[in-house]
Amino acid sequence: MDVSDDIVQTNHNPEVSTVYSPHLPSDYGFFDWSRLPPEVVSDPHLELVRAVDWTSTGFGPIEDWPQSLRTMINLVLSSPHPAAMYWGSEFSIVYNEAYIPLIGAKHPSLLGRKYKDGWSEIWEAIEPFFMEAVRTGKPTNKEDDRLFILRNGFREETYFSWSICPIIGEDGTTIGLHNPAFEKTRRVIAERRMLTLREVGERCGSARDVKSFWGHVLEALETNPWDAPFAMLYSCKKTDATDSEVSSSYASSLSNTRVYSLEGTIGVPEGHPAAPAILDLKSNAEGFSIAFREALQIEGNIFLNVESGTLPADLMEGLDIQGFSEDMCTSTVVCPINPSSETPLGFLVLGINPRRPFDEDYRLFIQLLTRQLTTSIASVVLYEEEIRRAQRAVRLAALDRVELSHQLAIKSKEAEHSELKFTRLAEFAPVGVFIADFQGKISYYNDMFSEVSCHPRNLDVSRWLESVHPADAARTEANWNEVIRGKKRKTWEFRWKTPWMLPNHLGEQVDRWTLFSASPELDSDGMLLGVFGSITNISETKFAEDLQKRRVEEVVELKRQQDNFVDMASHEMRNPLSAILQGADAVLGSLERYREIASSQDLLEDIESSIDVAQTISLCALHQKRVVDDILTMSKLDSALLTVTPVDVQPIAVVERAFKMFEQEAISSETKMTFKIDDSYRNLNIDWVKLDPARLLQVLINLLTNALKFLRTEPSKSIIVTMGGSVKRPSSKDRRNSLVYFPSTRKAADLTTGPEWGDGESVFLTFSVFDTGKGLTEAEKKNLFQKFSQATAKTEVSYGGSGLGLFICKELVHLQSGEIGVQSEAGKGCCFSFYVKSRRSSRPEIEIPQAPVLRSTGTSKRKESSQSSPAVSSPINDQDFNAARPQLHKPSQSSDGKSSLDYKVLIVEDNLVNQKLLRKALENSGCTTYVANHGVEALEMIKESVYWKGAREDALELSLILMDVEMPVMDGLTCSKQIRELQAEGSILGHIPIVAVTANARQAQIDRMFAAGMDDVVSKPYRIKELIPKLHSVVSKYKDRDTIGVDED
């Protein structure tokens, strides 16, 4: 497409003149401003250029401009860098927008003007370059060219890097000049001033006193006559004072001085009014004294100017300024030279360059110059003070030498005296002292060294290693070589050959022990000079340590023997108790059946009498069991073996569990038992909490046992258990009912902060057990909660007991972050109260079955429950707390009400009496039993059972094993381990449930049983009605996993 078709030609010059036509296609741009109508031009600078009357200039009318002119003008105006073009023989000027900052106030009048008119101040310097370009057609380039131009109302020193490029016309001649220009003024001036600052630093750095410092400052300023056209230096005049009166700081010595003397000038004639020789700032108004005072007030530089009236013009007249000497200096700056916050040490009056504006760059230069002078003079002052100190030190040193000679004589005598004292000290020291040379040969030793080592005096002392005990000789020699060769300080113990005689021990001899310390002495190069050391007789200490070790071992052995005795006594007492209880239960069962069929009154009376005797036997056995359990619990408390294991439980269920255990005894003794829930418990909406139900139940059982025991002879028998709650710890003394809590003798941490307790809210559960017994006097209450102590001596006679029950209660409650106390009056009953700490929780995933709700139990005749017996205050294991375990099945009942289990039970028991009683009781309950006398026989019977790999069709069926622990040939633990090993090897198919039946009741022993592979533990003594649920629980647990040997009726 031909653009010229849409261009309207004019009548002036058809070749070059066109006017913009609005019929250009929209996708074409047209940027030649010289062809556009004025109203179309939108750029501010182009509008300004378009508005120039070009007809009256060397360019001529725009319409007549040749294409070469239009091209060059558009090139210049579109350039982003400063550029100008000079057209024609008169070099008429046109420039772009970036060129405006270079010309200052000349814009916009410079557009279209002749160069010699617009730049008349520099035309004389520039004309030769222009003419050379026109004549030769070659460009000219200048870097950092200094030009003095009038662009801001004064003749200004500037620096430009510029080029002159000829514009060649169609005829081959130069028709114009292209002038790109870049101002470098700021950089060039900054470099010049930085050189001045460097000169000041270097010259002033060589000054050794304040007087020479001022001369070096003037010498440095003279190197830059343009930025320092004149200068005056004043220094603070010192007052007369001797060196001894001069203070440690030069500046502080002038702190009150306001008189300054002229040190030197540049460009100021001598005697000029601007530079009087002395200026007293307190009274003088000559020269620049007023400016000095103002600088003192503002603590900074003062700029003075003739035009603003701050600088009197007469002070500037007659100055012989350097640099631009043809100009008059009209501005100056006063700079205080002050290295501290006190009086300035001097003032600098510096003239301002008349051809440079006092702008931010100039201010920065003055600030840096002032800082340089301040830093330099501070160093000079410090150096001058050091010189004065050194001179003073020299004078003092001369005096000191005289004194030193006198003191040396005194010190020599003191050294001799000290050496004598050291020698005597070494002789009387209670330890052996020695000094060895760099080869390790001992050059000095005291008498105690010989006494401690017993080294023979006829041998060289350096051969002391020969006197070391043979067992320690090699180690001692190695340590000594490490001191000598390794240059390390060493301390070690060893024995000598000569034994040590024990004092007051009838001539008994023991090893002679020594504590040997050796410290090497090194020179500055780390070479060994000698060794200082000492030896100390520690034989007595070693003997005491050995004696103490033996005593500790004896105590440990005694404790082991005590534990073994407790275990043995517990085992031997529990074993016959099982037989007694089971035998008594069997007798009672038989007598009950015979009582129902007795025909004569005499026979019935004999049966009733026999039942009473059998019950008495049970009571006595249970009482003995309670004593054994209390002793075992005390053993655990003494060994800190009792632990608290929190589980999710409902407190109400725990109390009802305790009630259930005492239900038959309450009925037989015609005691009314009532459980009350306090409003404080309901108000807190307590349901599930985390606590140890076994430990809580043990406390409740002990307190209920006590209550029942003391109600035995009372006409009115009633027990009330009340449970409450609180979010705050109950008060140690309840003033409403005179309840006082008894402190524990043991320290126990708050266990509820552990992670196993969860993060629920802390809740304190309170329990009270009230009985209508005879009550306690104040004297009797003082004996409560103490080990092996009862209210009175009569209590033990009347009611029995070990005196440990309440003490154990107190310790168990304290172990659960609680306290226990009592409220009682003689004849008004007794109330034991305690609280334990717990945390709220939620219902567990496996719901725990709760005991039946017991609010109150009525009384009944003794004979209606003649087989019942009192519950016991035995230690409650976690396994025993069945209320906290889900029961999967219950034993089936036969038609006559007896349990019918039909389990095949292997009884492994060496005691024939226990074996016989247990077998008969299990068979009465519907079980089939097999008997082994020890572990080896048990393994042989298992090999004949259906559990053995490759068993015969008529193999023995087994449901579980009742395993005694203490047996000859092979004990229960070893047998259980071998069964589990054979099970792991695959020789035994499936899991055979094993229940330990043992008189070993300590937790550590129970843990070993579980570790050996047993599934549960039943502690002797036990009753069959307690054993049956345990068997059913264990069998049911593995019934779904492995049905081998279990008869599922």
Coordinates of N, CA and C in Angstrom, one line a residue, residues 339 370-380:
P339 N 36.5 17.4 69.1 CA 36.5 15.9 69.2 C 35.7 15.4 70.4
T370 N 34.9 18.4 58.2 CA 34.8 18.6 59.6 C 35.1 17.3 60.4
R371 N 34.5 16.2 60.0 CA 34.6 15.0 60.7 C 36.1 14.5 60.6
Q372 N 36.7 14.7 59.4 CA 38.1 14.3 59.2 C 39.0 15.1 60.2
L373 N 38.8 16.4 60.2 CA 39.6 17.2 61.1 C 39.4 16.8 62.6
T374 N 38.1 16.6 62.9 CA 37.9 16.2 64.3 C 38.5 14.9 64.7
T375 N 38.5 13.9 63.8 CA 39.1 12.6 64.1 C 40.6 12.7 64.2
S376 N 41.2 13.5 63.2 CA 42.6 13.6 63.2 C 43.2 14.3 64.4
I377 N 42.5 15.4 64.8 CA 43.0 16.2 66.0 C 42.8 15.4 67.2
A378 N 41.8 14.5 67.3 CA 41.6 13.6 68.5 C 42.8 12.7 68.6
S379 N 43.3 12.2 67.4 CA 44.4 11.3 67.4 C 45.7 12.0 67.9
V380 N 45.8 13.3 67.4 CA 47.0 14.1 67.7 C 47.0 14.4 69.2

